[in-house]
Amino acid sequence: MADNLRKPRVVIAGAGMSGMFMGIQLKRAGIEDFTIYEKAVEVGGTWRENTYPGLSCDVPAHYYSYPFELNPDWTQLFAKGPEIQKYMRHVADKYHLREHIEFGQELANGEHDGKHWQLKTSEGKTDQADVLVTACGVLHHPSYPKIPGLDDFAGTAFHSSRWPDELALKDKRIGLIGTGSTGVQIITELGAQGHDLSVFQRTPQWVFPLPNRKYHAVERWLLRHVPFLNKAVHRIHEFAFEQFFAKAVVHEGGPRKLITRLCEWNLNRVKDPELKRKLTPPDQPMCKRMVISGGFYNSVQKGNVQVVDTAIDKIVPEGVVTSDGKLHELDVLVLATGFKAHDFMRPMELRTGDGKTLSALWGERVKAYRSVALPGFLNLFMLQGPKSPVGNFSLISIAQTQTDYIMDCIRLWQKGEFDAMAPLTSVTDRLDDELANSMDGTVWVTGCNSWYLDENGVPDTWPSTPARFRE
């Protein structure tokens, strides 16, 4: 770092994929005065939190990789959760991030005093920063269903993101609520293993039939010993994802029609008419988060899996009672009911120097300037913030675009071109309205209730292409 550049003190909230990306970018720029506060005792974020059977990423592994740390040793097209978490730990070690991480410390609140962020963790530790970056992730606050009697269940009940260690499932009657991506992954795995499984489904979802092929040892050897080939594979996956799936969700046309036809073909593999009726969605493919599975329909057609589409009335100590009065006796109840996708860094409370709070700013609707900043909040930046393209993009690619932008701002601070910056409220509101008005033609407004929609029914994601987001 040049001697004439100011040296910032940076604090990052969260040591998941995005927070680690930010830390590495700081180190690559020669900035070593930063701390990452992590509420848990290990890095990895969602890949640390989730350990359920069948856990895998729904983005191809060679695309879901840091561009400066490509992994030639992925064993499958869609990497399993433990393999991704191993990769995250490797990155943290290789780039010497652990010396910057305060584990077991969750940022609770912060106030900008006009010069610095004055910060405090849930454990009472205080800190001061020139720049604050929140990297708390999107899907990390579990959403629990409001079902009467849930606390009365006598067996083992838990959210899918809180899967108990060493849970024994042999000879157990298992119930699972939810058929989104998480639910489908669990159903596919447990169904294939022959477990007695009752699936309580509110709304069926389309399933895209992409098998999770394994990579041969020869393929991995070639990628390991021919770096150019490894980079080419990364770019090919990126190009295919962006030109096919990412365009399909925001524009009508060939890719969307092809995905629809393949999902319909996949559903037609279900032979039993009644089961097929239960599994037929009422909306368009991709209106909700696309479920990718090559084995789901095989699992639900096994005799050990029962799909229940009758509404749940209540939960009693013995199991689940549906609205037809039937008692489904269970020993284990899994809540694959998703997350509070619009909480972002909350319950963290942030305050401006003139007393404005994050809670007040987001009281009517969650908004942000280009997904990375908030009006009135000086030198605050977000990774995976509101209107990030989480519905049509790899989260690592999103983080790359956002960290590049944040690093540009930090470089301006280093040069003394500003001491503190925040977007104007008028500009933020105008851009937010423009995004909301640009949703026509996207698949998210075709008529479904998904976690992409905010409380006002507006998709909280990016309505255009990845290329336009980077631009």
Coordinates of C-alpha atoms in Angstrom, one line a residue:
M1 CA 0.0 0.0 0.0
A2 CA 1.4 3.4 -0.9
D3 CA 2.5 5.5 2.0
N4 CA 0.3 8.4 1.0
L5 CA -2.9 6.4 1.3
R6 CA -5.0 6.4 4.4
K7 CA -5.4 3.0 6.1
P8 CA -9.0 2.1 6.9
R9 CA -10.3 0.1 9.9
V10 CA -12.9 -2.2 8.5
V11 CA -15.4 -4.4 10.4
I12 CA -17.3 -7.2 8.6
A13 CA -20.4 -9.0 10.1
G14 CA -20.4 -12.7 9.2
A15 CA -17.8 -15.2 8.2
G16 CA -19.8 -17.0 5.6
M17 CA -19.1 -17.1 1.9
S18 CA -19.6 -13.3 1.3
G19 CA -17.8 -12.2 4.5
M20 CA -14.8 -14.3 3.6
F21 CA -14.8 -12.9 0.1
M22 CA -14.7 -9.4 1.5
G23 CA -11.9 -10.2 3.8
I24 CA -9.8 -11.8 1.1
Q25 CA -10.4 -8.7 -1.2
L26 CA -9.2 -6.5 1.6
K27 CA -6.0 -8.6 2.1
R28 CA -5.4 -8.6 -1.6
A29 CA -5.5 -4.8 -1.5
G30 CA -3.0 -4.7 1.3
I31 CA -5.5 -3.8 4.0
E32 CA -4.9 -5.9 7.1
D33 CA -6.7 -3.8 9.7
F34 CA -10.0 -5.6 9.6
T35 CA -12.1 -7.9 11.9
I36 CA -14.8 -10.3 10.9
Y37 CA -17.3 -10.9 13.7
E38 CA -18.9 -14.4 13.4
K39 CA -21.7 -15.6 15.7
A40 CA -20.7 -19.2 15.4
V41 CA -17.5 -21.1 16.1
E42 CA -16.6 -21.9 12.5
V43 CA -16.7 -20.3 9.1
G44 CA -19.0 -21.3 6.3
G45 CA -22.4 -19.7 7.0
T46 CA -25.2 -21.7 5.5
W47 CA -22.9 -24.6 4.8
R48 CA -21.9 -24.8 8.4
E49 CA -25.5 -24.4 9.7
N50 CA -27.2 -26.9 7.5
T51 CA -26.3 -30.6 7.8
Y52 CA -29.5 -32.4 6.8
P53 CA -29.4 -35.6 4.7
G54 CA -29.1 -34.9 1.0
L55 CA -27.8 -31.3 1.4
S56 CA -26.3 -30.0 -1.8
C57 CA -25.9 -26.7 -3.7
D58 CA -28.3 -26.0 -6.6
V59 CA -25.6 -24.1 -8.5
P60 CA -22.9 -26.2 -10.4
A61 CA -19.9 -26.6 -8.1
H62 CA -17.4 -25.3 -10.7
Y63 CA -19.4 -22.1 -10.9
Y64 CA -20.1 -21.9 -7.2
S65 CA -16.4 -21.3 -6.4
Y66 CA -14.2 -18.3 -5.6
P67 CA -12.8 -17.1 -9.0
F68 CA -9.3 -16.8 -7.5
E69 CA -9.5 -20.2 -5.8
L70 CA -11.0 -22.7 -8.2
N71 CA -11.4 -26.2 -6.9
P72 CA -10.4 -29.0 -9.4
D73 CA -11.5 -31.7 -6.9
W74 CA -15.3 -31.2 -6.8
T75 CA -16.7 -34.8 -6.9
Q76 CA -20.1 -34.0 -8.3
L77 CA -21.9 -31.5 -10.6
F78 CA -23.8 -30.2 -7.5
A79 CA -21.5 -30.4 -4.6
K80 CA -22.8 -31.9 -1.3
G81 CA -22.9 -29.6 1.8
P82 CA -20.0 -31.2 3.6
E83 CA -17.7 -30.9 0.6
I84 CA -18.6 -27.2 0.2
Q85 CA -18.0 -26.6 3.9
K86 CA -14.6 -28.3 3.6
Y87 CA -13.8 -25.9 0.7
M88 CA -14.8 -22.9 2.8
R89 CA -12.5 -24.0 5.7
H90 CA -9.7 -24.5 3.2
V91 CA -10.1 -21.0 1.8
A92 CA -10.2 -19.5 5.3
D93 CA -6.9 -21.3 6.1
K94 CA -5.1 -20.6 2.8
Y95 CA -5.9 -16.9 2.9
H96 CA -5.1 -16.5 6.6
L97 CA -8.5 -15.2 7.5
R98 CA -8.8 -16.9 10.9
E99 CA -6.4 -14.4 12.4
H100 CA -9.0 -11.7 11.6
I101 CA -12.1 -13.6 12.8
E102 CA -13.7 -13.1 16.3
F103 CA -15.7 -16.3 16.7
G104 CA -18.7 -16.5 19.0
Q105 CA -19.3 -12.7 18.6
E106 CA -22.4 -11.5 16.9
L107 CA -22.6 -7.8 16.0
A108 CA -25.7 -6.5 17.9
N109 CA -25.8 -2.8 17.2
G110 CA -23.8 0.1 15.8
E111 CA -24.0 3.9 15.6
H112 CA -22.1 6.2 13.3
D113 CA -20.9 9.2 15.3
G114 CA -20.1 11.3 12.3
K115 CA -16.6 10.0 12.0
H116 CA -16.6 6.3 12.9
W117 CA -18.9 3.3 13.5
Q118 CA -19.2 2.6 17.2
L119 CA -20.0 -1.1 17.4
K120 CA -21.0 -3.6 20.1
T121 CA -21.4 -7.4 20.0
S122 CA -24.0 -9.5 21.7
E123 CA -21.2 -10.5 24.1
G124 CA -20.5 -6.9 25.1
K125 CA -17.3 -6.4 23.1
T126 CA -16.9 -2.9 21.6
D127 CA -15.1 -1.9 18.4
Q128 CA -14.7 1.1 16.1
A129 CA -14.5 1.2 12.3
D130 CA -14.2 3.5 9.4
V131 CA -16.2 1.2 7.2
L132 CA -18.8 -1.4 8.2
V133 CA -19.7 -4.3 5.8
T134 CA -22.6 -6.6 6.7
A135 CA -22.3 -10.1 5.2
C136 CA -25.0 -11.9 7.1
G137 CA -26.5 -13.9 4.3
V138 CA -30.0 -14.2 2.9
L139 CA -31.3 -17.6 4.3
H140 CA -30.2 -17.8 7.9
H141 CA -33.2 -16.9 10.1
P142 CA -35.4 -20.1 10.3
S143 CA -39.1 -19.6 9.6
Y144 CA -41.2 -21.7 11.9
P145 CA -44.8 -22.6 10.9
K146 CA -47.6 -21.3 13.0
I147 CA -49.3 -24.6 13.6
P148 CA -51.4 -25.2 16.8
G149 CA -49.8 -27.7 19.1
L150 CA -46.3 -27.6 17.6
D151 CA -44.7 -27.4 21.0
D152 CA -46.8 -30.4 22.2
F153 CA -45.3 -33.0 20.0
A154 CA -43.8 -35.8 22.1
G155 CA -41.2 -36.9 19.6
T156 CA -38.2 -35.1 18.2
A157 CA -39.1 -31.9 16.2
F158 CA -36.7 -29.4 14.7
H159 CA -36.1 -27.0 11.8
S160 CA -34.2 -28.5 8.9
S161 CA -31.3 -26.1 9.5
R162 CA -31.0 -27.3 13.0
W163 CA -30.6 -31.1 12.2
P164 CA -29.5 -32.8 15.5
D165 CA -26.1 -34.5 15.5
E166 CA -26.2 -38.3 15.6
L167 CA -30.0 -38.4 15.1
A168 CA -31.0 -42.0 14.7
L169 CA -33.8 -42.5 12.1
K170 CA -33.8 -46.3 11.8
D171 CA -37.3 -47.7 12.3
K172 CA -38.6 -44.2 13.1
R173 CA -41.8 -42.8 11.6
I174 CA -40.7 -39.5 10.0
G175 CA -42.8 -36.6 9.1
L176 CA -41.6 -33.7 7.0
I177 CA -43.4 -30.4 6.4
G178 CA -42.4 -28.5 3.2
T179 CA -41.5 -29.4 -0.4
G180 CA -39.2 -26.6 -1.4
S181 CA -35.5 -27.2 -2.3
T182 CA -34.6 -28.3 1.2
G183 CA -37.6 -30.6 1.5
V184 CA -37.0 -32.2 -1.9
Q185 CA -33.4 -32.9 -1.0
I186 CA -34.3 -34.5 2.3
I187 CA -37.2 -36.5 0.7
T188 CA -35.0 -37.8 -2.1
E189 CA -32.3 -38.9 0.3
L190 CA -34.5 -40.5 3.0
G191 CA -36.9 -42.0 0.5
A192 CA -34.1 -43.7 -1.3
Q193 CA -32.8 -45.1 2.0
G194 CA -36.2 -46.7 2.7
H195 CA -37.3 -44.7 5.7
D196 CA -41.0 -44.5 6.6
L197 CA -41.6 -40.9 5.5
S198 CA -44.8 -38.8 5.5
V199 CA -44.5 -35.6 3.4
F200 CA -46.9 -32.8 4.3
Q201 CA -47.2 -30.6 1.3
R202 CA -49.0 -27.3 1.0
T203 CA -48.1 -26.4 -2.6
P204 CA -46.3 -28.7 -5.0
Q205 CA -43.3 -27.3 -6.9
W206 CA -41.8 -27.9 -10.3
V207 CA -38.7 -30.1 -10.3
F208 CA -36.1 -29.7 -13.0
P209 CA -34.6 -33.1 -14.0
L210 CA -30.9 -32.5 -13.9
P211 CA -29.0 -35.6 -12.5
N212 CA -26.1 -34.9 -10.1
R213 CA -23.4 -36.7 -12.1
K214 CA -20.2 -37.7 -10.4
Y215 CA -16.8 -36.5 -11.8
H216 CA -14.4 -39.3 -12.7
A217 CA -11.0 -39.3 -11.1
V218 CA -9.4 -38.7 -14.5
E219 CA -11.5 -35.5 -14.9
R220 CA -10.3 -34.2 -11.5
W221 CA -6.7 -35.1 -12.3
L222 CA -6.9 -33.1 -15.5
L223 CA -8.4 -30.1 -13.9
R224 CA -5.8 -30.3 -11.1
H225 CA -2.8 -30.4 -13.4
V226 CA -4.1 -28.2 -16.3
P227 CA -5.0 -24.9 -14.6
F228 CA -6.2 -23.4 -17.9
L229 CA -8.7 -26.2 -18.3
N230 CA -9.9 -25.6 -14.8
K231 CA -10.5 -21.9 -15.6
A232 CA -12.3 -22.9 -18.8
V233 CA -14.7 -25.2 -17.0
H234 CA -15.5 -22.4 -14.6
R235 CA -16.3 -20.0 -17.4
I236 CA -18.3 -22.6 -19.3
H237 CA -20.5 -23.2 -16.3
E238 CA -20.8 -19.5 -15.7
F239 CA -21.8 -18.9 -19.4
A240 CA -24.3 -21.7 -19.5
F241 CA -25.9 -20.6 -16.2
E242 CA -26.2 -17.0 -17.2
Q243 CA -27.3 -17.5 -20.8
F244 CA -29.9 -20.2 -20.0
F245 CA -31.4 -20.1 -16.5
A246 CA -30.6 -16.5 -15.6
K247 CA -32.2 -15.2 -18.8
A248 CA -35.2 -17.6 -18.5
V249 CA -36.4 -16.0 -15.2
V250 CA -36.4 -12.4 -16.5
H251 CA -37.4 -12.8 -20.1
E252 CA -40.0 -14.8 -21.9
G253 CA -38.5 -16.9 -24.8
G254 CA -36.8 -20.1 -25.7
P255 CA -35.0 -20.8 -22.4
R256 CA -38.1 -20.4 -20.3
K257 CA -40.2 -22.6 -22.7
L258 CA -37.5 -25.3 -22.7
I259 CA -37.3 -25.4 -18.9
T260 CA -41.1 -25.6 -18.7
R261 CA -41.2 -28.5 -21.2
L262 CA -38.5 -30.4 -19.3
C263 CA -40.3 -29.9 -15.9
E264 CA -43.5 -31.1 -17.5
W265 CA -41.7 -34.2 -19.0
N266 CA -40.2 -34.9 -15.6
L267 CA -43.6 -34.8 -13.8
N268 CA -45.0 -37.1 -16.4
R269 CA -42.7 -39.8 -15.1
V270 CA -45.0 -40.2 -12.1
K271 CA -47.2 -43.1 -13.1
D272 CA -49.9 -43.0 -10.4
P273 CA -52.6 -40.5 -11.4
E274 CA -53.5 -39.5 -7.9
L275 CA -49.9 -39.0 -6.9
K276 CA -49.3 -37.0 -10.1
R277 CA -52.3 -34.8 -9.2
K278 CA -50.8 -34.1 -5.8
L279 CA -47.5 -33.2 -7.3
T280 CA -48.8 -30.9 -10.1
P281 CA -48.0 -27.3 -9.3
P282 CA -50.6 -24.5 -10.0
D283 CA -48.0 -22.0 -11.2
Q284 CA -45.2 -21.7 -13.7
P285 CA -41.8 -23.3 -13.4
M286 CA -39.2 -20.9 -11.7
C287 CA -41.9 -18.6 -10.2
K288 CA -40.6 -20.1 -7.0
R289 CA -37.0 -21.1 -6.5
M290 CA -36.3 -23.8 -9.0
V291 CA -36.0 -27.2 -7.5
I292 CA -33.3 -29.3 -9.1
S293 CA -33.4 -33.0 -8.6
G294 CA -32.8 -36.1 -10.7
G295 CA -34.2 -38.5 -8.1
F296 CA -37.1 -36.8 -6.3
Y297 CA -39.9 -38.4 -8.3
N298 CA -38.2 -41.8 -8.0
S299 CA -38.2 -41.5 -4.2
V300 CA -41.8 -40.3 -3.8
Q301 CA -43.0 -43.3 -5.9
K302 CA -41.5 -45.7 -3.5
G303 CA -43.9 -47.4 -1.1
N304 CA -42.2 -46.0 2.0
V305 CA -43.0 -42.4 1.1
Q306 CA -46.5 -41.0 1.5
V307 CA -47.4 -37.5 0.1
V308 CA -50.1 -35.8 2.1
D309 CA -51.7 -32.8 0.5
T310 CA -54.6 -32.4 3.0
A311 CA -54.0 -29.3 5.2
I312 CA -52.6 -29.7 8.6
D313 CA -55.1 -28.9 11.3
K314 CA -52.9 -29.3 14.4
I315 CA -50.1 -31.2 16.0
V316 CA -50.6 -33.4 19.0
P317 CA -48.2 -35.4 21.1
E318 CA -48.6 -38.5 18.9
G319 CA -48.1 -36.7 15.5
V320 CA -49.9 -34.6 12.9
V321 CA -53.7 -34.3 12.6
T322 CA -54.9 -33.2 9.1
S323 CA -58.1 -31.3 8.4
D324 CA -59.9 -34.6 7.5
G325 CA -59.4 -35.7 11.1
K326 CA -56.7 -38.3 10.4
L327 CA -53.9 -38.8 12.8
H328 CA -50.5 -39.4 11.2
E329 CA -48.5 -41.0 14.0
L330 CA -44.8 -39.9 14.0
D331 CA -41.6 -40.2 16.0
V332 CA -39.7 -37.4 14.2
L333 CA -41.0 -34.2 12.7
V334 CA -38.8 -32.1 10.4
L335 CA -39.8 -28.5 9.6
A336 CA -38.4 -27.8 6.1
T337 CA -40.3 -24.5 6.2
G338 CA -37.7 -22.1 4.9
F339 CA -36.2 -18.9 6.2
K340 CA -37.1 -15.2 6.8
A341 CA -35.5 -14.1 3.6
H342 CA -36.1 -10.3 4.1
D343 CA -34.5 -9.9 7.5
F344 CA -31.0 -9.6 6.1
M345 CA -28.7 -8.3 9.0
R346 CA -31.5 -7.9 11.4
P347 CA -32.0 -8.2 14.4
M348 CA -28.8 -6.1 14.3
E349 CA -29.8 -2.5 15.0
L350 CA -27.9 0.3 13.3
R351 CA -28.3 4.0 14.0
T352 CA -27.2 7.2 12.2
G353 CA -25.7 10.1 13.9
D354 CA -29.0 12.0 13.8
G355 CA -30.9 9.1 15.4
K356 CA -32.4 7.4 12.4
T357 CA -32.5 3.6 12.8
L358 CA -32.5 0.6 10.4
S359 CA -35.8 -0.5 11.9
A360 CA -37.4 2.8 11.0
L361 CA -35.9 2.9 7.5
W362 CA -37.2 -0.6 6.7
G363 CA -40.5 -0.1 8.6
E364 CA -42.6 0.2 5.4
R365 CA -40.5 -1.7 2.9
V366 CA -37.0 -3.1 2.7
K367 CA -34.9 -1.1 0.2
A368 CA -31.3 -0.3 -0.6
Y369 CA -29.2 1.6 -3.1
R370 CA -28.2 -0.9 -5.8
S371 CA -28.3 -3.7 -3.1
V372 CA -25.1 -2.4 -1.4
A373 CA -25.9 0.8 0.7
L374 CA -28.6 2.6 2.7
P375 CA -29.5 6.3 2.6
G376 CA -28.2 8.2 5.6
F377 CA -26.0 5.3 6.9
L378 CA -22.5 6.6 6.3
N379 CA -19.8 4.2 5.2
L380 CA -22.1 1.2 5.5
F381 CA -22.1 -1.5 2.8
M382 CA -24.0 -4.7 2.4
L383 CA -23.3 -8.0 0.7
Q384 CA -26.3 -9.9 -0.6
G385 CA -28.5 -6.9 0.4
P386 CA -32.0 -6.1 -0.9
K387 CA -32.6 -6.5 -4.6
S388 CA -29.5 -8.7 -5.0
P389 CA -30.0 -11.2 -7.9
V390 CA -30.4 -14.2 -5.6
G391 CA -33.1 -15.6 -7.9
N392 CA -31.0 -15.8 -11.0
F393 CA -27.3 -15.8 -10.1
S394 CA -24.6 -17.6 -8.1
L395 CA -24.2 -16.0 -4.7
I396 CA -20.5 -16.1 -5.1
S397 CA -20.7 -14.1 -8.4
I398 CA -23.0 -11.6 -6.6
A399 CA -20.5 -11.2 -3.9
Q400 CA -17.7 -10.7 -6.4
T401 CA -19.6 -7.8 -8.1
Q402 CA -20.5 -6.2 -4.8
T403 CA -17.1 -6.5 -3.2
D404 CA -15.5 -5.0 -6.3
Y405 CA -17.9 -2.0 -5.9
I406 CA -17.2 -1.7 -2.2
M407 CA -13.4 -1.9 -2.8
D408 CA -13.7 1.0 -5.3
C409 CA -15.4 3.1 -2.6
I410 CA -12.7 2.1 0.0
R411 CA -10.0 3.2 -2.5
L412 CA -11.6 6.6 -2.8
W413 CA -11.6 6.9 1.0
Q414 CA -8.0 5.9 1.1
K415 CA -7.2 8.7 -1.4
G416 CA -9.0 11.2 0.9
E417 CA -11.7 12.0 -1.7
F418 CA -14.3 11.6 1.1
D419 CA -14.5 10.9 4.8
A420 CA -18.0 9.5 4.9
M421 CA -20.5 8.7 2.2
A422 CA -24.1 7.5 1.9
P423 CA -26.6 7.5 -1.0
L424 CA -29.3 10.1 -1.2
T425 CA -32.8 9.1 -0.1
S426 CA -34.3 10.5 -3.2
V427 CA -32.0 8.5 -5.5
T428 CA -32.4 5.3 -3.5
D429 CA -36.2 5.6 -3.6
R430 CA -36.2 6.4 -7.4
L431 CA -33.9 3.4 -8.2
D432 CA -36.0 1.1 -5.9
D433 CA -39.2 2.2 -7.7
E434 CA -37.6 1.6 -11.1
L435 CA -36.6 -1.9 -10.1
A436 CA -40.2 -2.6 -8.8
N437 CA -41.6 -1.3 -12.1
S438 CA -39.3 -3.4 -14.1
M439 CA -40.6 -6.8 -12.8
D440 CA -43.2 -7.1 -15.7
G441 CA -42.1 -10.0 -17.8
T442 CA -40.2 -11.8 -15.1
V443 CA -41.4 -15.1 -13.9
W444 CA -41.8 -14.0 -10.3
V445 CA -44.9 -12.0 -11.1
T446 CA -46.8 -14.7 -12.9
G447 CA -48.8 -15.7 -9.9
C448 CA -47.3 -17.6 -7.0
N449 CA -46.5 -17.0 -3.4
S450 CA -42.7 -17.4 -3.0
W451 CA -40.0 -16.2 -0.6
Y452 CA -38.8 -13.9 -3.3
L453 CA -41.8 -11.6 -2.6
D454 CA -41.7 -9.0 0.1
E455 CA -44.6 -8.2 2.4
N456 CA -46.0 -5.9 -0.3
G457 CA -45.9 -8.7 -2.9
V458 CA -43.0 -7.1 -4.8
P459 CA -40.1 -9.5 -5.8
D460 CA -37.1 -8.6 -3.7
T461 CA -34.6 -9.6 -6.4
W462 CA -32.9 -8.3 -9.6
P463 CA -35.2 -8.0 -12.6
S464 CA -32.6 -8.2 -15.3
T465 CA -29.5 -10.2 -16.4
P466 CA -26.3 -10.8 -14.4
A467 CA -24.4 -8.8 -17.0
R468 CA -26.6 -5.8 -16.4
F469 CA -26.2 -6.1 -12.6
R470 CA -22.4 -6.0 -13.0
E471 CA -22.7 -3.0 -15.3

